[in-house]
PDB file of C-alpha atoms in Angstrom:
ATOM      1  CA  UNK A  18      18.988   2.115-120.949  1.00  0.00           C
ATOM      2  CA  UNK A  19      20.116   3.215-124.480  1.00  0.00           C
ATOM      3  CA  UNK A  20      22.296   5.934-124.842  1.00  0.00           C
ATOM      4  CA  UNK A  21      23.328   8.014-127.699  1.00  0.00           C
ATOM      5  CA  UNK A  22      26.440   9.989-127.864  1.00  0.00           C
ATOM      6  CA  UNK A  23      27.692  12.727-130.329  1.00  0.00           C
ATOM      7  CA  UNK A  24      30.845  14.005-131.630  1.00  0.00           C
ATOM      8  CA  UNK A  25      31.869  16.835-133.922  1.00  0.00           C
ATOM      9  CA  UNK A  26      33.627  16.483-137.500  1.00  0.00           C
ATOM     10  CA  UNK A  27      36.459  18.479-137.764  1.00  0.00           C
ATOM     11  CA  UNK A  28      35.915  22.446-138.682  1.00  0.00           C
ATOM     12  CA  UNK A  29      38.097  25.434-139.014  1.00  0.00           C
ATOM     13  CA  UNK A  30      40.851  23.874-141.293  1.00  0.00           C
ATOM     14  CA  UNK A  31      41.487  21.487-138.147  1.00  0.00           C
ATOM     15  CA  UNK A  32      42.762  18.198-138.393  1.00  0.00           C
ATOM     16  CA  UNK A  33      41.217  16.825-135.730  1.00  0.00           C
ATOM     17  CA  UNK A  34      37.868  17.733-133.633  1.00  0.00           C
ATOM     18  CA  UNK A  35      38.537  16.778-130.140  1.00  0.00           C
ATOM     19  CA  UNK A  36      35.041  15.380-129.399  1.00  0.00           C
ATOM     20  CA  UNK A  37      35.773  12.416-132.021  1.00  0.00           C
ATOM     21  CA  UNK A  38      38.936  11.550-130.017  1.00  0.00           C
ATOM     22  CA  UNK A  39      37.089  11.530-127.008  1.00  0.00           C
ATOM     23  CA  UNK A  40      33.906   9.618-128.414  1.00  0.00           C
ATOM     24  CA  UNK A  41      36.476   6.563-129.410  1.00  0.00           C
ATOM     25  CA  UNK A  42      36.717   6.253-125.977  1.00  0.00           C
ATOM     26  CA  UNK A  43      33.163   6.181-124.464  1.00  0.00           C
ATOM     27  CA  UNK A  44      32.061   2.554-124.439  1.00  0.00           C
ATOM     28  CA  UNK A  45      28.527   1.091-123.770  1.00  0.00           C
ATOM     29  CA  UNK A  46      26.990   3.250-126.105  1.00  0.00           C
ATOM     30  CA  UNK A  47      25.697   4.203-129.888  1.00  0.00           C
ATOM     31  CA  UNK A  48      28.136   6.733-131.496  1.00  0.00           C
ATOM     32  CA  UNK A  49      27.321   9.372-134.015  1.00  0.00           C
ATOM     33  CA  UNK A  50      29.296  11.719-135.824  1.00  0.00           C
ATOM     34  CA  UNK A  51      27.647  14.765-136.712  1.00  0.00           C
ATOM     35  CA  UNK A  52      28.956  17.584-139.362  1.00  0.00           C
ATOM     36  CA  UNK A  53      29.546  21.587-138.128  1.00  0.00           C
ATOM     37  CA  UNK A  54      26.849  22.578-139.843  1.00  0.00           C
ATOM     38  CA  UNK A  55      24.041  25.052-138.390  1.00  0.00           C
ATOM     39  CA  UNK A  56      20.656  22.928-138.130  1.00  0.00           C
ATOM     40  CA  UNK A  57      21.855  19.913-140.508  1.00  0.00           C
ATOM     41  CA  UNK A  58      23.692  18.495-137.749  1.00  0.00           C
ATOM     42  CA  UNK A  59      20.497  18.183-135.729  1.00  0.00           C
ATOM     43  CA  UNK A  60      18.445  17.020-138.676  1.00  0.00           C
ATOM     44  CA  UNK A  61      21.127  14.039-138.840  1.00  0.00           C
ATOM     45  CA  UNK A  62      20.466  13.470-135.141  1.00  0.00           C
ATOM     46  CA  UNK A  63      16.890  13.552-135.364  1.00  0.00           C
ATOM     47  CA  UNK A  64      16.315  11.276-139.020  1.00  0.00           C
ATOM     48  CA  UNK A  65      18.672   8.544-136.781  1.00  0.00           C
ATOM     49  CA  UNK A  66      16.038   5.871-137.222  1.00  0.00           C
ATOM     50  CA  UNK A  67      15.674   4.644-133.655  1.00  0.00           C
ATOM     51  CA  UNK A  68      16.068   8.377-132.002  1.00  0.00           C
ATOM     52  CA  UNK A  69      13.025   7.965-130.049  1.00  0.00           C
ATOM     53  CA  UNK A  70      14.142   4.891-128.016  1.00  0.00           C
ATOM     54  CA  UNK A  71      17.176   6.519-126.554  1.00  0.00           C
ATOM     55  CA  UNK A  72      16.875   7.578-122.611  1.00  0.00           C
ATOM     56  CA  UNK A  73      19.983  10.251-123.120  1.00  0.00           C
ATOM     57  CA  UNK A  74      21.361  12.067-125.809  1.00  0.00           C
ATOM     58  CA  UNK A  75      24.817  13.179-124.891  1.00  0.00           C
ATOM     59  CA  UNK A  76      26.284  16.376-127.497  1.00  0.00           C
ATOM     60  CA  UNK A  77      30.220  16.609-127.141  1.00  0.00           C
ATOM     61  CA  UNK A  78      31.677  19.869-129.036  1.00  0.00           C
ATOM     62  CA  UNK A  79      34.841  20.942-128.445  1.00  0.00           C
ATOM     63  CA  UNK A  80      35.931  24.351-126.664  1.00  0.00           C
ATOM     64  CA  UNK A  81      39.472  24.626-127.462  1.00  0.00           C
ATOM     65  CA  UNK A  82      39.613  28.039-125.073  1.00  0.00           C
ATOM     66  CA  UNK A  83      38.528  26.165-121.793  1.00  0.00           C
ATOM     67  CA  UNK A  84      40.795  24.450-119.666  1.00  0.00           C
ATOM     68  CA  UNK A  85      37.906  21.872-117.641  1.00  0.00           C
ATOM     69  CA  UNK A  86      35.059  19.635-119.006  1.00  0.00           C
ATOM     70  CA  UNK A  87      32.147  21.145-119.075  1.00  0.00           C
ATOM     71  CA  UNK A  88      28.344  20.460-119.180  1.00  0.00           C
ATOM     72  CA  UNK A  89      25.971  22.985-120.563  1.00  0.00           C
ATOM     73  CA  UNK A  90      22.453  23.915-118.389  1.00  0.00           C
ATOM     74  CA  UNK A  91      21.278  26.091-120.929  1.00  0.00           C
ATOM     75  CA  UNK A  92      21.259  26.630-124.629  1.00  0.00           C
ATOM     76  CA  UNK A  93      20.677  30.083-126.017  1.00  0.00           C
ATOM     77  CA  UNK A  94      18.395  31.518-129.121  1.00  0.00           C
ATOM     78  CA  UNK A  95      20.599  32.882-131.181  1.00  0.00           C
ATOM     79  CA  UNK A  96      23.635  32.038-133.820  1.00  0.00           C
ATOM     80  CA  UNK A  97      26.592  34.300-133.902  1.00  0.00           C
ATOM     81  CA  UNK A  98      30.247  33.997-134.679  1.00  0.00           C
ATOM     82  CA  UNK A  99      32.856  35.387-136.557  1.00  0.00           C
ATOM     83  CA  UNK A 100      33.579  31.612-137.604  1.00  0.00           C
ATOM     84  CA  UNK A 101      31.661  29.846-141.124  1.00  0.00           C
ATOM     85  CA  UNK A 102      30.341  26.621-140.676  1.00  0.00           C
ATOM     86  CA  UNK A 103      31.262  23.251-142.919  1.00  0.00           C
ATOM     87  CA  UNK A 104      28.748  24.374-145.490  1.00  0.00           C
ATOM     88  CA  UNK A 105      30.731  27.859-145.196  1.00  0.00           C
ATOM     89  CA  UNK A 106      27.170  29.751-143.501  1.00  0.00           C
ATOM     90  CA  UNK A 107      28.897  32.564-141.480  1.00  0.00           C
ATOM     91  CA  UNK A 108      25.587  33.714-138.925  1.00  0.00           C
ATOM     92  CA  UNK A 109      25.541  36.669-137.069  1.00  0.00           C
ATOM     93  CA  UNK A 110      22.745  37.577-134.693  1.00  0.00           C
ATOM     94  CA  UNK A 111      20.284  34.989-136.263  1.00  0.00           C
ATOM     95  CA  UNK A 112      17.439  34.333-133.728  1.00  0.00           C
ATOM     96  CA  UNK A 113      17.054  29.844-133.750  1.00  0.00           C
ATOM     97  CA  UNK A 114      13.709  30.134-133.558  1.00  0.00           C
ATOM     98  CA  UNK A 115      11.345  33.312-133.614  1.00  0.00           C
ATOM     99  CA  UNK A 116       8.802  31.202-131.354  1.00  0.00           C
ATOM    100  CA  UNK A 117      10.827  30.706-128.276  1.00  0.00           C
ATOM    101  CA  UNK A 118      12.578  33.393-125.681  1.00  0.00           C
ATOM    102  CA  UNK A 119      16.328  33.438-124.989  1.00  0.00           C
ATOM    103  CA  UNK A 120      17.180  30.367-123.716  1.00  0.00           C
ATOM    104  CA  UNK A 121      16.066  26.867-123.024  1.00  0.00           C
ATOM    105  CA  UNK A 122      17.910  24.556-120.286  1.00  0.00           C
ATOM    106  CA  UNK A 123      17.919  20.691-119.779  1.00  0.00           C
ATOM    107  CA  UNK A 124      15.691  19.018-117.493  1.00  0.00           C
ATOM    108  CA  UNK A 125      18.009  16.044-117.610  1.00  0.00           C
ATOM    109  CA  UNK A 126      18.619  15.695-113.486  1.00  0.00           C
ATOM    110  CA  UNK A 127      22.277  16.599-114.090  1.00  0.00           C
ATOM    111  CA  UNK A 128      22.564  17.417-110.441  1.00  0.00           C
ATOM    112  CA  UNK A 129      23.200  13.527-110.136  1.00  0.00           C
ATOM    113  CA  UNK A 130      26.619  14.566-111.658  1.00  0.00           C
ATOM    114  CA  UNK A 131      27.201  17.461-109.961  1.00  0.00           C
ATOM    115  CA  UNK A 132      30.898  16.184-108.255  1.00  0.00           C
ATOM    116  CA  UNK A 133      31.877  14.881-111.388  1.00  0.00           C
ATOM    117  CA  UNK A 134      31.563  17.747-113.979  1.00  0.00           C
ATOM    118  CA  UNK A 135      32.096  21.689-114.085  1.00  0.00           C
ATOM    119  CA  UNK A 136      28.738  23.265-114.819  1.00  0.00           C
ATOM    120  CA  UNK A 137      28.386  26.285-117.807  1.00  0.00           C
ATOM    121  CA  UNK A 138      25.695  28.914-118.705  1.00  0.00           C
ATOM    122  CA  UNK A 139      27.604  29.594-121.679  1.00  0.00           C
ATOM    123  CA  UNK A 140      27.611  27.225-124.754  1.00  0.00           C
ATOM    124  CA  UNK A 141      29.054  29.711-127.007  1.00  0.00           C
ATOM    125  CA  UNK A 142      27.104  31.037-130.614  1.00  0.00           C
ATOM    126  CA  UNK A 143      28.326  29.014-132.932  1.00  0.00           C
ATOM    127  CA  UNK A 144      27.550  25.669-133.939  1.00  0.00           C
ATOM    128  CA  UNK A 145      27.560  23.906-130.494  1.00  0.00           C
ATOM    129  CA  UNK A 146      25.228  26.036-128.949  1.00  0.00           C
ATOM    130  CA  UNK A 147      22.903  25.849-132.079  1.00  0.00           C
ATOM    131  CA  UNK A 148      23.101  22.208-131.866  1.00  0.00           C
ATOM    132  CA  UNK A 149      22.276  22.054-128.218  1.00  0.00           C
ATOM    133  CA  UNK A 150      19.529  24.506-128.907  1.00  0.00           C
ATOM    134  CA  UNK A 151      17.644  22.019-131.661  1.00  0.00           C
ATOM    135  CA  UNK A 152      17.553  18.954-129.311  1.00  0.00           C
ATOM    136  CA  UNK A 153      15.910  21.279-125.610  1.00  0.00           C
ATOM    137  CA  UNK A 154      13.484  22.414-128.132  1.00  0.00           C
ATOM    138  CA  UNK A 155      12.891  18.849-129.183  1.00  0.00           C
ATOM    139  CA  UNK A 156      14.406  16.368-126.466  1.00  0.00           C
ATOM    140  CA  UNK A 157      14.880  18.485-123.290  1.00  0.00           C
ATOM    141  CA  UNK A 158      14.215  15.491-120.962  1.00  0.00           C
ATOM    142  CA  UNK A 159      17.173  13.391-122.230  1.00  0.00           C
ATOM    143  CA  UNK A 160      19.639  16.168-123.648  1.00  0.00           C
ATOM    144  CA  UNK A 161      22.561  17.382-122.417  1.00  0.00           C
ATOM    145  CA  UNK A 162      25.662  18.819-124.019  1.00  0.00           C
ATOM    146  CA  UNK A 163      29.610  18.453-122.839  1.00  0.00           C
ATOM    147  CA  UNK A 164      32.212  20.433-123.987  1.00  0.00           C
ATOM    148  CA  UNK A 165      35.550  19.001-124.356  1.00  0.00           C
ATOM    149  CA  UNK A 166      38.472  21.698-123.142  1.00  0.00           C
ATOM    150  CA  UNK A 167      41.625  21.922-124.910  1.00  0.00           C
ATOM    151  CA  UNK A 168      43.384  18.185-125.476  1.00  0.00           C
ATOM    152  CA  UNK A 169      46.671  19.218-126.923  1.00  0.00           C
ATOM    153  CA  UNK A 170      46.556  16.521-129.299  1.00  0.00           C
ATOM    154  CA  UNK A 171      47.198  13.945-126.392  1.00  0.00           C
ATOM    155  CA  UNK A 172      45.950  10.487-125.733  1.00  0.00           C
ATOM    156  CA  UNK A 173      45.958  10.229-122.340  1.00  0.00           C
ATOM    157  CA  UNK A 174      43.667  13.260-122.317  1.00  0.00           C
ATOM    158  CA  UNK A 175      41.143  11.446-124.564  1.00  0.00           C
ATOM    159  CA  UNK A 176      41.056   8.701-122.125  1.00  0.00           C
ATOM    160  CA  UNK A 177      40.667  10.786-119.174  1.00  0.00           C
ATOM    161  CA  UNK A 178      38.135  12.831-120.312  1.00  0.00           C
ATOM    162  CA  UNK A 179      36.254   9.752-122.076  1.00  0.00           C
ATOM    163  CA  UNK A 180      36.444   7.822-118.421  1.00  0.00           C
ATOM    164  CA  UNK A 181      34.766  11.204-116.791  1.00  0.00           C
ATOM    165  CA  UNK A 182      31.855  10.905-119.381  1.00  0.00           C
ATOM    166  CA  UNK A 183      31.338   7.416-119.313  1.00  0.00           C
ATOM    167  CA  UNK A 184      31.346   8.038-115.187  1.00  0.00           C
ATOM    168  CA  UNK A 185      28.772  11.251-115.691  1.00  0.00           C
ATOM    169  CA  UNK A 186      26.563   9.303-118.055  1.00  0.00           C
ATOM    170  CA  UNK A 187      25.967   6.174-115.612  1.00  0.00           C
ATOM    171  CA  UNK A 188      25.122   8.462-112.744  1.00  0.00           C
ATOM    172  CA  UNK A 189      22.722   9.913-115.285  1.00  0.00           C
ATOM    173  CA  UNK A 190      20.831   6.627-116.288  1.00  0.00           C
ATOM    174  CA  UNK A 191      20.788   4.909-112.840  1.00  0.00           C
TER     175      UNK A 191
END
């Protein structure tokens, strides 16, 4: 089984982007790092050459406000923060795509992880959420997107939450 997992570059005049520190510590899989940008950062996803082959695509973002892991069921149609992207594109109320209704959820059996993981209806408005929204409408059968909760900067955290996804993902593929 192949298995492709995302990260964030840093945005916001951070330093750091939690879900890089956490992707340096998922093993057994291909690794991409992916800019804050609304729709580029799926556009890098989907021109990876060998996108097609994977079985999952696993998003991480990072949602500094939470204090649990968290794995998103649904993505929603619109863009909408206070917050500019990398490319400094602030969106407010900007329907994803005119086509489709509110919201589109995984059909990735994430049930198999149920124990492991805190579910969410809520992946935010902002880059994330537009993100998650680009690979349902293209990928639902093998996307599914993790936020990482607050790290304070620490390690150990990393680790812990990288073990917990690397756990998730193998109940996922088996």
């Amino acid at each position: 089984m192949k298995v492709l997992v995302t990260a964030f570059k840093p945005f916001n005049n951070q330093n750091i982007n939690y879900s890089i520190e956490v992707l340096k510590f998922i093993t057994d899989v291909d690794k991409m790092i992916v800019d804050v940008v609304y729709d580029d950062c799926f556009l890098e996803i989907n021109n990876k050459q060998n996108i097609l082959e994977y079985d999952l695509i696993v998003a991480l973002g990072e949602a500094r406000s939470r204090n649990n892991l968290t794995l998103e069921i649904v993505a929603k149609n619109i863009s909408s923060c206070s917050l500019k992207d990398n490319n400094g594109i602030l969106r407010q109320d900007a329907i994803i795509n005119e086509k489709l209704g509110d919201l589109l959820q995984t059909k990735v059996n994430i049930n198999k992880c149920k124990d492991e993981i805190e579910f969410s209806y809520d992946a935010g408005k902002f880059v994330c959420n537009n993100l998650y929204f680009h690979l349902l409408e293209n990928y639902p059968e093998k996307s599914i997107f993790i936020h990482i909760p607050n790290c304070y900067d620490n390690v150990e955290e990393y680790k812990k939450y990288a073990k917990k996804i690397n756990s998730i993902i193998k109940k996922l593929i088996y």
